[in-house]
Short mmCIF file of C-alpha atoms in Angstrom, two decimals:
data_model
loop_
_atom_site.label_atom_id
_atom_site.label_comp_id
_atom_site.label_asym_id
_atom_site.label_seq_id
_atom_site.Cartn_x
_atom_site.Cartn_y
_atom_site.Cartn_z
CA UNK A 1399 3.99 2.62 -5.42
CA UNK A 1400 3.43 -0.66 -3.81
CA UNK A 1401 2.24 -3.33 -6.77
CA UNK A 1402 -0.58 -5.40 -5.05
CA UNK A 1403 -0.66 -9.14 -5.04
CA UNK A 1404 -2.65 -10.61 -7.97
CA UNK A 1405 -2.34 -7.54 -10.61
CA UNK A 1406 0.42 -8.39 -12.72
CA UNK A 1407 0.96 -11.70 -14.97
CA UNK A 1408 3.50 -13.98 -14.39
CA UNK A 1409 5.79 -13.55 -17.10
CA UNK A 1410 6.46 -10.09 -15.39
CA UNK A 1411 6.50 -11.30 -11.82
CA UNK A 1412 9.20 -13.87 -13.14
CA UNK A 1413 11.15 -11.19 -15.24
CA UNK A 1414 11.34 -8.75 -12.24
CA UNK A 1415 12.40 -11.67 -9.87
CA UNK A 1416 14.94 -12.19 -12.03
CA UNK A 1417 16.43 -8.62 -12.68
CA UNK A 1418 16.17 -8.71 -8.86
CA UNK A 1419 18.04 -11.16 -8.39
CA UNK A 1420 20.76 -10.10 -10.50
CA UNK A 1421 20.64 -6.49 -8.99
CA UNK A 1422 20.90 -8.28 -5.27
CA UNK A 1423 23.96 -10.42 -6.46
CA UNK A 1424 25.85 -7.78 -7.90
CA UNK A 1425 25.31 -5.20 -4.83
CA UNK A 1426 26.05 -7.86 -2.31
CA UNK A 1427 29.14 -8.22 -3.85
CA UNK A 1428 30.07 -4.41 -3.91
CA UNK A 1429 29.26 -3.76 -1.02
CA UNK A 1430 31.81 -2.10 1.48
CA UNK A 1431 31.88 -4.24 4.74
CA UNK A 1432 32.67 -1.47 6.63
CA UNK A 1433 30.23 1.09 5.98
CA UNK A 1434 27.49 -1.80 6.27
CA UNK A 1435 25.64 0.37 9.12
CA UNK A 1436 25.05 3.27 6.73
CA UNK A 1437 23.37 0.65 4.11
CA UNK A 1438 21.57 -0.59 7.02
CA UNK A 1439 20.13 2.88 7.97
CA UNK A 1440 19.59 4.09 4.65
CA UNK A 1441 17.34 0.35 4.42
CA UNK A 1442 15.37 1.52 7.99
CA UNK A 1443 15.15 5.18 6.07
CA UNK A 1444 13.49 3.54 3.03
CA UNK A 1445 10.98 1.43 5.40
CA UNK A 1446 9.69 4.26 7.21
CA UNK A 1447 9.71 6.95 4.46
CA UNK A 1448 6.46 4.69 2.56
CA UNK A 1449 4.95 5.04 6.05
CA UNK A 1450 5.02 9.22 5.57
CA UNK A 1451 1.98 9.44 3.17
CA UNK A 1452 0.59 12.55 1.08
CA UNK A 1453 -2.97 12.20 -0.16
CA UNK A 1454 -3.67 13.22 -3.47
CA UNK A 1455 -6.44 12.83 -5.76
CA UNK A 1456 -8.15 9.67 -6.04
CA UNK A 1457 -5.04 7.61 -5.37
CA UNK A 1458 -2.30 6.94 -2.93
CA UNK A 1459 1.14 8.05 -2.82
CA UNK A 1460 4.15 8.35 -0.36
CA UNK A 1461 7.58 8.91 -0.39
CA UNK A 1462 10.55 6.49 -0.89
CA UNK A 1463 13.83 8.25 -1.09
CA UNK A 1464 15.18 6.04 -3.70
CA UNK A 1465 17.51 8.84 -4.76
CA UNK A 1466 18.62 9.39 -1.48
CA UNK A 1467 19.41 5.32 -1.50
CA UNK A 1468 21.04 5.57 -4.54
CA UNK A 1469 23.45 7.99 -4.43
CA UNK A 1470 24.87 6.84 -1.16
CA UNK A 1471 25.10 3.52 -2.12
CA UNK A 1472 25.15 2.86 -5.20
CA UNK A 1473 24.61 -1.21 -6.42
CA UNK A 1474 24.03 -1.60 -2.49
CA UNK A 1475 20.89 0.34 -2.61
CA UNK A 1476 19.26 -3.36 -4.28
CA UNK A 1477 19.95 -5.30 -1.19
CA UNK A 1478 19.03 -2.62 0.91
CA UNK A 1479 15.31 -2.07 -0.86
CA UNK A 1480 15.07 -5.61 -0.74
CA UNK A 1481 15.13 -6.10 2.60
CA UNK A 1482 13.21 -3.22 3.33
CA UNK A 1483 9.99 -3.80 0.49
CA UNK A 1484 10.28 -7.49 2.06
CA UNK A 1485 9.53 -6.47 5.83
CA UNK A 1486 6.72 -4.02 4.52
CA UNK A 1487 5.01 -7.15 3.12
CA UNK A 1488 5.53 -9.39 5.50
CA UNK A 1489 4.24 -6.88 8.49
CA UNK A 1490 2.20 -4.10 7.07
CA UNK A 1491 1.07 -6.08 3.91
CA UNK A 1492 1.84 -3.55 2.03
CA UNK A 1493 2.87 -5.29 -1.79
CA UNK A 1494 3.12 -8.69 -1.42
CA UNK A 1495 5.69 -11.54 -1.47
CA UNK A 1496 5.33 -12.77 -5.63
CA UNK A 1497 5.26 -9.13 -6.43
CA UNK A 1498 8.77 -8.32 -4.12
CA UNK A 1499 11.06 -8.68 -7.30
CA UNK A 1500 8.79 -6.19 -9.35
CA UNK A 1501 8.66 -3.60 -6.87
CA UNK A 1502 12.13 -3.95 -5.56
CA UNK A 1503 13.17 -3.71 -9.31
CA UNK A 1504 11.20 -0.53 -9.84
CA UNK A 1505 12.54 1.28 -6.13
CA UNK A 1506 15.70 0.12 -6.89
CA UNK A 1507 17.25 0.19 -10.85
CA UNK A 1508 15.95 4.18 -10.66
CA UNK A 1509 18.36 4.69 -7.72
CA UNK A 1510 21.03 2.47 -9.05
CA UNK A 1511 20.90 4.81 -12.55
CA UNK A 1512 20.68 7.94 -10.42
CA UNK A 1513 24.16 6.86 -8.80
CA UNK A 1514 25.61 6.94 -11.95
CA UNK A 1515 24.06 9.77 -13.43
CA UNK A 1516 24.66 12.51 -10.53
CA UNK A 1517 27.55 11.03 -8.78
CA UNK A 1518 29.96 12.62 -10.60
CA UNK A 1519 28.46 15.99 -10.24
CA UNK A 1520 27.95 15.93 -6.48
CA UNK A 1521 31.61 15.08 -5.56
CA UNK A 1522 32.42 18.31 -8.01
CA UNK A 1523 31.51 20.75 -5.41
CA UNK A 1524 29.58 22.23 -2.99
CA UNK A 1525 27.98 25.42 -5.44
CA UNK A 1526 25.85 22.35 -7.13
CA UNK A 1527 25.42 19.62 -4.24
CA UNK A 1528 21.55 20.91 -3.44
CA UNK A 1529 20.96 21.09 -6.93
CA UNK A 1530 22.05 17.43 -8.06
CA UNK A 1531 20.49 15.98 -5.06
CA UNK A 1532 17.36 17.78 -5.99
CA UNK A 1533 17.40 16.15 -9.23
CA UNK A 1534 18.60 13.19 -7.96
CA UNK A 1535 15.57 12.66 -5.67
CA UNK A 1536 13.09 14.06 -8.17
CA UNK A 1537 14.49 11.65 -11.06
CA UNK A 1538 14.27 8.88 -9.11
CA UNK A 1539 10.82 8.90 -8.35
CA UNK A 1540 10.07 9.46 -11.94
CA UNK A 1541 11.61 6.97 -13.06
CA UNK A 1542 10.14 4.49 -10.65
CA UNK A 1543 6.68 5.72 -11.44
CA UNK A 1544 8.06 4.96 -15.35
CA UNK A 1545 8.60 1.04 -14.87
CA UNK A 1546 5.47 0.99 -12.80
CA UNK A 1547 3.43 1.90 -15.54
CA UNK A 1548 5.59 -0.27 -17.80
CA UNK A 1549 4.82 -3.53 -15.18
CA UNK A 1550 0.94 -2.25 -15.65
CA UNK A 1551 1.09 -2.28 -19.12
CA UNK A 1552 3.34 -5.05 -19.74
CA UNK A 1553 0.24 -6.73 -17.37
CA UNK A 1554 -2.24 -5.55 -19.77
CA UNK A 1555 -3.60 -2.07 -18.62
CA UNK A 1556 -2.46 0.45 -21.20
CA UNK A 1557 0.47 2.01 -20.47
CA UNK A 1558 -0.44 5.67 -20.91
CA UNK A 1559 -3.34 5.74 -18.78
CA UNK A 1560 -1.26 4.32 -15.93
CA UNK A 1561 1.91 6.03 -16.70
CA UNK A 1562 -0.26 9.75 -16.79
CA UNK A 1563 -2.06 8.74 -13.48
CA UNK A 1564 1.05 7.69 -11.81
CA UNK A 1565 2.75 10.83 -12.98
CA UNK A 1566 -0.17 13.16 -11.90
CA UNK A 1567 -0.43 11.62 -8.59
CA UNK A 1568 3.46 11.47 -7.89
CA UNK A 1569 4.38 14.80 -8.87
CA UNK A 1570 4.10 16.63 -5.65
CA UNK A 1571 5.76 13.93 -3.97
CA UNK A 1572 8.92 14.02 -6.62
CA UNK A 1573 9.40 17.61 -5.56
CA UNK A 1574 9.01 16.66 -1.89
CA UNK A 1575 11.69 13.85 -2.24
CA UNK A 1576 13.72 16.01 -4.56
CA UNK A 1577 13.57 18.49 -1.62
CA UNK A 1578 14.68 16.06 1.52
CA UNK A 1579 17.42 14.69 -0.95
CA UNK A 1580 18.57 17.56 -1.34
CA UNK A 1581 18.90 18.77 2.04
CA UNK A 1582 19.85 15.65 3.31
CA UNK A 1583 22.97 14.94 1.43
CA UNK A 1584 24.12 18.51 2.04
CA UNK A 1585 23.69 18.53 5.11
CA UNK A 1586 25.49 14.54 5.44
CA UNK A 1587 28.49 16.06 2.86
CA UNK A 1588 29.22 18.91 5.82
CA UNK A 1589 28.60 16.55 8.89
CA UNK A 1590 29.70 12.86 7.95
CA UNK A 1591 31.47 13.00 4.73
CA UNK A 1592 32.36 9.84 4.85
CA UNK A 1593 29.30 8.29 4.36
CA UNK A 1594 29.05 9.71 1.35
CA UNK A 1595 32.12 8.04 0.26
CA UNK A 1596 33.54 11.55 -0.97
CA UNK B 1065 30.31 12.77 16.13
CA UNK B 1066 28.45 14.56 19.05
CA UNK B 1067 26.40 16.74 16.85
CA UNK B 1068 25.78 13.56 14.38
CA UNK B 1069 24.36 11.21 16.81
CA UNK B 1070 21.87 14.66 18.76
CA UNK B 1071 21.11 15.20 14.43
CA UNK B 1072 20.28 11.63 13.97
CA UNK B 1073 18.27 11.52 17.08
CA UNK B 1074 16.20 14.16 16.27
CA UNK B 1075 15.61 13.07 12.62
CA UNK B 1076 14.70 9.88 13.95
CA UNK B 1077 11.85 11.03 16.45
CA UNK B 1078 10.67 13.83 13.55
CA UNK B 1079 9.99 10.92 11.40
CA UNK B 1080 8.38 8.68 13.99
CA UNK B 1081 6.30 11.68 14.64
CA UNK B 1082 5.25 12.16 11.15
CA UNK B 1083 4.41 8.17 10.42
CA UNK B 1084 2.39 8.51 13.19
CA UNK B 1085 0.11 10.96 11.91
CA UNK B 1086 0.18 9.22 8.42
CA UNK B 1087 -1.89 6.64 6.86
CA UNK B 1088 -1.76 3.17 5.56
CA UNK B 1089 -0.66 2.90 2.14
CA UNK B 1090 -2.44 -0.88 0.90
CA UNK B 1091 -5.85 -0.83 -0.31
CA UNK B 1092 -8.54 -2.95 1.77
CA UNK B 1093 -11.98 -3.72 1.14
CA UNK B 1094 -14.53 -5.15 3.62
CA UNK B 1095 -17.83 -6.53 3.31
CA UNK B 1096 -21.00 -6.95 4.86
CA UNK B 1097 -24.82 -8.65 4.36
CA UNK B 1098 -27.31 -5.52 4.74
CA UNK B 1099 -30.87 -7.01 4.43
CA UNK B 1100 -31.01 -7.97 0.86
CA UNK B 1101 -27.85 -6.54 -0.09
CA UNK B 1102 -24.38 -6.44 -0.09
CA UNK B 1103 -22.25 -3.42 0.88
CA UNK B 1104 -18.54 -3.29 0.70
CA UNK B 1105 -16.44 -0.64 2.26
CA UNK B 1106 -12.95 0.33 0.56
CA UNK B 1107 -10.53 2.07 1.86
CA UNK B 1108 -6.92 3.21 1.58
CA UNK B 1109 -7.34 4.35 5.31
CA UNK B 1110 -10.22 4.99 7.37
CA UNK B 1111 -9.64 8.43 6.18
CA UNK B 1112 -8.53 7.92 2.92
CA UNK B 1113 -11.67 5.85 1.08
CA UNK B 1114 -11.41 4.63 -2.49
CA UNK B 1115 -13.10 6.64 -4.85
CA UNK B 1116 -14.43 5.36 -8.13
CA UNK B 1117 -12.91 2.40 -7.71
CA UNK B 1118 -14.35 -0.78 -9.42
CA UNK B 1119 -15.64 -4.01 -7.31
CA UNK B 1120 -16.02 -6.90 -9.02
CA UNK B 1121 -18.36 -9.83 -7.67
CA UNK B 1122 -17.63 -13.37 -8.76
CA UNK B 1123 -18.12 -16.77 -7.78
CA UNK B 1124 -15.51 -17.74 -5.95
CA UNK B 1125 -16.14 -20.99 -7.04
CA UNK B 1126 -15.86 -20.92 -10.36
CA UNK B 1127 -14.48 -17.32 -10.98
CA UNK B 1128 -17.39 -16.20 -13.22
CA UNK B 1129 -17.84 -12.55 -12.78
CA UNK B 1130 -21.49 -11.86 -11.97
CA UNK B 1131 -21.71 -8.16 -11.68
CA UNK B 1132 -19.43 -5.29 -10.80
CA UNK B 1133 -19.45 -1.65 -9.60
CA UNK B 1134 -18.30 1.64 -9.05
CA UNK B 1135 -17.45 3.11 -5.19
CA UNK B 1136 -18.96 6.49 -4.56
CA UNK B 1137 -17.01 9.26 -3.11
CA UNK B 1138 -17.32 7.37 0.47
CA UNK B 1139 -15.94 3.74 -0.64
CA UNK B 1140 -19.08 2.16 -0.71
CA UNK B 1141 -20.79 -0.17 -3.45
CA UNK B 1142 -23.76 -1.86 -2.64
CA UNK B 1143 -25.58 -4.71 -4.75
CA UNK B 1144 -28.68 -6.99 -4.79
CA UNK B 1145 -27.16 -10.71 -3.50
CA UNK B 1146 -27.91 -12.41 -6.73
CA UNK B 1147 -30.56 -14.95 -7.32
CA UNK B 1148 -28.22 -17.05 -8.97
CA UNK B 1149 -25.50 -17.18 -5.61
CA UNK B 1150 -28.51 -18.26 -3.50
CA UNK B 1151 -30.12 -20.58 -5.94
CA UNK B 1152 -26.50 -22.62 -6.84
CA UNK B 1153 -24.66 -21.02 -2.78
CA UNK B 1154 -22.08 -19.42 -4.09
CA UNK B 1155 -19.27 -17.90 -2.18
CA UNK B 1156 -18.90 -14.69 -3.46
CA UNK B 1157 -15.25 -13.14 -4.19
CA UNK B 1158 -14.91 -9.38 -4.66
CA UNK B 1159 -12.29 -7.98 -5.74
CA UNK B 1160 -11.30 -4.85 -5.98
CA UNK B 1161 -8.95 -2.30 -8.08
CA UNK B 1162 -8.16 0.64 -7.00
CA UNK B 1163 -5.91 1.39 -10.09
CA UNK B 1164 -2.32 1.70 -10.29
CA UNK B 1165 -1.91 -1.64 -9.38
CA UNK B 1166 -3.77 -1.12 -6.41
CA UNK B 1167 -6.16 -4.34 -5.91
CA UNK B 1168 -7.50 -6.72 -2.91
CA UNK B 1169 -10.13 -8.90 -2.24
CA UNK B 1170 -12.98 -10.05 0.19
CA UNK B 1171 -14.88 -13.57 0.37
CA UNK B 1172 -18.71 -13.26 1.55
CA UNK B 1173 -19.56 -16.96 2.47
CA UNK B 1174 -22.93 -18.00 1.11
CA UNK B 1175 -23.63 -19.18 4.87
CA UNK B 1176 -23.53 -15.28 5.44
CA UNK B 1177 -26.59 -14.47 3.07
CA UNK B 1178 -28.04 -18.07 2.95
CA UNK B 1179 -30.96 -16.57 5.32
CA UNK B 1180 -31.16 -12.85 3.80
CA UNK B 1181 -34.41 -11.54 3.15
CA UNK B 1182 -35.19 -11.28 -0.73
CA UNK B 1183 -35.65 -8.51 -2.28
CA UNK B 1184 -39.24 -6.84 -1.63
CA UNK B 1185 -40.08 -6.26 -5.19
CA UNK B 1186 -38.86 -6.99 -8.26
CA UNK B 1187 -37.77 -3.48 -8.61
CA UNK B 1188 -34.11 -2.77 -10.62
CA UNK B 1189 -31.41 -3.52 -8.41
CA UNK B 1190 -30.74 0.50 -7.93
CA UNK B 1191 -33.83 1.03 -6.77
CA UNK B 1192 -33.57 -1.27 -3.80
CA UNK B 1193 -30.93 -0.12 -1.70
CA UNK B 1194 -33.58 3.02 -1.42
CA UNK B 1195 -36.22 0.25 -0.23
CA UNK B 1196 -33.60 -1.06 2.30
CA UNK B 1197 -32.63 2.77 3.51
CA UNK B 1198 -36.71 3.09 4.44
CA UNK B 1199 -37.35 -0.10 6.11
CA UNK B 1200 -34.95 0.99 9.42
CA UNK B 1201 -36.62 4.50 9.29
CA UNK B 1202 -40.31 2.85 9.10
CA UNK B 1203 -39.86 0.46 12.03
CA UNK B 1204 -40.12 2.42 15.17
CA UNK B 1205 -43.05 4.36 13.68
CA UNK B 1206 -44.68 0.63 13.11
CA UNK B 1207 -43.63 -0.18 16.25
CA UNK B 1208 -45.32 2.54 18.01
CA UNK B 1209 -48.13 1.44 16.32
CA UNK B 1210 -51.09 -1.56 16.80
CA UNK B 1211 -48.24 -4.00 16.58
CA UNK B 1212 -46.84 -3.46 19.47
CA UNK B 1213 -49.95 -2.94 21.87
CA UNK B 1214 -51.27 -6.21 20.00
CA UNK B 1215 -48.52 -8.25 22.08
CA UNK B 1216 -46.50 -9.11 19.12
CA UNK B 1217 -44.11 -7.76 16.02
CA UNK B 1218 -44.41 -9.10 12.59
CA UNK B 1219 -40.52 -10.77 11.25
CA UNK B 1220 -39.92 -8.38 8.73
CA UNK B 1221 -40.23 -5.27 11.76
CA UNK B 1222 -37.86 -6.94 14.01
CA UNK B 1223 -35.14 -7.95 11.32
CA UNK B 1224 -35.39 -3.90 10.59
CA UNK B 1225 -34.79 -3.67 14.27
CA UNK B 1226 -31.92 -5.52 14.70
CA UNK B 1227 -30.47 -4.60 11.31
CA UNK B 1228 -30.30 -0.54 13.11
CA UNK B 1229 -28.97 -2.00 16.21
CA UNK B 1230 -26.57 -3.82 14.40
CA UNK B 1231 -25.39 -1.21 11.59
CA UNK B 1232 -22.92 0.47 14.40
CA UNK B 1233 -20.82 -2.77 15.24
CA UNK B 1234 -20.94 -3.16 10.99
CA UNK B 1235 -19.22 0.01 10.68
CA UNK B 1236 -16.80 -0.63 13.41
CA UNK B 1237 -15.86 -3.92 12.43
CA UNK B 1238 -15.28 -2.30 8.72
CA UNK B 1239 -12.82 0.84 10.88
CA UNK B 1240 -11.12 -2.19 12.41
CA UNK B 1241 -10.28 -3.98 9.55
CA UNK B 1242 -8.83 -0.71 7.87
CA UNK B 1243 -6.27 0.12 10.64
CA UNK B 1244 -2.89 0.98 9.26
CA UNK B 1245 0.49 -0.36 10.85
CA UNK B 1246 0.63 0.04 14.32
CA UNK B 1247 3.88 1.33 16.24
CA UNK B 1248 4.83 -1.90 17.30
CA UNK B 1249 5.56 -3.42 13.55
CA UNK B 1250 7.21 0.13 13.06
CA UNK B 1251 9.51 -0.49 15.17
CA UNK B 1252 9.62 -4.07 14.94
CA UNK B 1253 10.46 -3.64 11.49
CA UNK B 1254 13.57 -1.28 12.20
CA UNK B 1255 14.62 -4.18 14.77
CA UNK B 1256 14.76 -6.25 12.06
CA UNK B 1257 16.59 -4.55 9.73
CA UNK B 1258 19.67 -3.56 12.12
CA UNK B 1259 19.48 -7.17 13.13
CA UNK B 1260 19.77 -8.22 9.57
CA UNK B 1261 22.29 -5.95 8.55
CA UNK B 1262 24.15 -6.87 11.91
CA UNK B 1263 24.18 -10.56 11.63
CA UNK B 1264 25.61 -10.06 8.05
CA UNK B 1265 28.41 -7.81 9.60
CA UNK B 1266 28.88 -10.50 12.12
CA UNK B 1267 29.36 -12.94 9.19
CA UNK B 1268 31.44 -11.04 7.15
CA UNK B 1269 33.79 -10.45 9.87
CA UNK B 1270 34.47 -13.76 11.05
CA UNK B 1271 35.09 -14.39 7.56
CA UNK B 1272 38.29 -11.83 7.30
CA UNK B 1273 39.49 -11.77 10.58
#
């Protein structure tokens, strides 16, 4: 869900920037010193998971793991998606550099949200973890696929057309990343607890 | 901590595996001078073409759009160059969306098409790229032909000629420019990040000693 270079208008490009900005300064500033080498992983995690591509339909799609992001870290997952979505541009191309603050906006609020939303419920107990995580992953996704379409349309392509083909094309893939969340956090909550922060 | 760092070894190497096997995720689009025409290649991958995808041709000049297109179910769009890039030499800019904010963009110079033949009749541009497809298949069957025993070829039979020789290097050229990330920005790009990340631990630390 990589925005290219040249599709959205610059009121948007600026507005993203900004959010991103904000989003950066305020996970900077929470983040733990300590655990800095699980943000760092998690950001390697996020680079590579774009890489691991499913082809649907007419389009493109791959995973991201924002959930994944989010939960574990929380405001840090910003920073971390930053630095990740700016290394993809820089060597792969993939996005670009004006569009960084849009996309990293879109990987990252989702994840941010998701943090809040499941946290709770996966430090409950273990009866639930796969199930949260699940949701977790799957939510993400769809909510990133949401703002896309919203950047689109707030860009002038109509928003329901390019929300529905986002949705179509990124369904699969929601279940997929719904999937490795899930499996992935239990299986981190029984190994390394402590990254998890529980 | 045994059993984490053999776990996060082997997660590590499955997912290395799998990005090998996968494909590029930007959109590229490459184009060529065919005889008369133009033919652009798009692509997500060299597997993974764009289908109904629209090109758009403009002047890269001035940015006035002078035609635009639809890929087929291979990536490809060809077009008649216009009379009116030859007549004023236009660079051409196409662009391409690929939807969902999907989009990139190739620049034909005009010294690329300044000496391409014109089209043979003024048939509708679909028509022609059918014209084009026939002239290759014609030659070597002219060539066997009086031409040949009369000492000589006529311009338009050896332009067909080299235009078949020269379709394969096209192609390639085209495969080339649609290579995905190779393993070396992979894992250049996870040296980064843990050197990032570890400079800003460094910093931190020095900070609150």
């Amino acid at each position: 869900m990589h925005i290219s270079e040249g599709v959205l208008s610059w009121p948007v490009l600026a507005g993203g920037a900004a959010l991103t900005v904000a989003g950066t300064a305020i996970g900077l500033r929470k983040i733990d010193y300590d655990r800095i080498m699980s943000v760092a992983i998690l950001s390697a995690t996020f680079f590579i998971a774009s890489l691991i591509h499913v082809p649907i339909g007419p389009s493109s799609a791959h995973l991201i793991l924002g959930g994944l992001l989010g939960v574990v870290l929380g405001w840090a997952a910003f920073p971390s998606i930053l630095v990740a979505l700016a290394l993809q541009a820089v060597l792969f191309q993939y996005g670009g550099l004006t569009v960084l603050g849009v996309n990293c906006f879109n990987m990252a609020a989702p994840a941010v949200l998701c943090y809040y939303l499941f946290r709770p419920m996966l430090l409950r107990g273990a009866g639930s973890r796969f199930a949260g995580a699940f949701a977790c992953g799957f939510l993400a996704m769809l909510l990133s696929a949401t703002l896309t379409a919203a950047a689109l349309a707030l860009s002038g392509d109509e928003f329901v057309g390019a929300a529905q083909a986002l949705f179509v094309a990124h369904l699969p893939i929601m279940a997929i990343e719904g999937v490795i969340t899930g499996f992935a956090y239990s299986f981190l909550s029984k190994v390394k607890p402590e990254v998890l922060g529980c | 901590m045994n059993r984490l760092i053999i776990a996060a070894c082997l997660a590590l190497a499955a997912t290395l595996c799998l990005s090998a096997v996968s494909e590029a995720h930007k959109v590229n689009i490459f184009a060529y001078v065919d005889g008369d025409r133009i033919v652009t290649d798009s692509g997500y991958s060299r597997t993974k073409r764009v289908y109904d995808g629209e090109v758009e041709v403009f002047d890269a000049a001035t940015g006035t759009l002078l035609l635009s297109g639809k890929t087929d179910t291979e990536g490809k769009f060809a077009f008649v160059i216009p009379e009116a890039a030859r007549e004023k030499k236009m660079d051409l800019r196409l662009l391409l969306k690929a939807g969902q904010g999907h989009q990139a963009e190739w620049t034909v110079q005009y010294d690329e098409f300044a000496d391409a033949p014109r089209p043979v009749s003024d048939m509708v541009a679909e028509e022609n790229p059918a014209v084009s497809e026939a002239a290759p298949a014609a030659a070597p069957a002219a060539g066997a032909a009086p031409a040949v025993s009369a000492g000589g070829l006529t311009a338009a039979q050896v332009e067909a000629i080299v235009r078949r020789e020269v379709d394969p290097i096209k192609h390639m050229l085209a495969e080339m420019y649609d290579s995905g990330p190779s393993m070396t920005d992979i894992f250049g790009g996870i040296g980064w990040i843990f050197g990032l990340f570890g400079v800003a631990a460094y910093m931190k630390s020095r900070r609150n000693p």
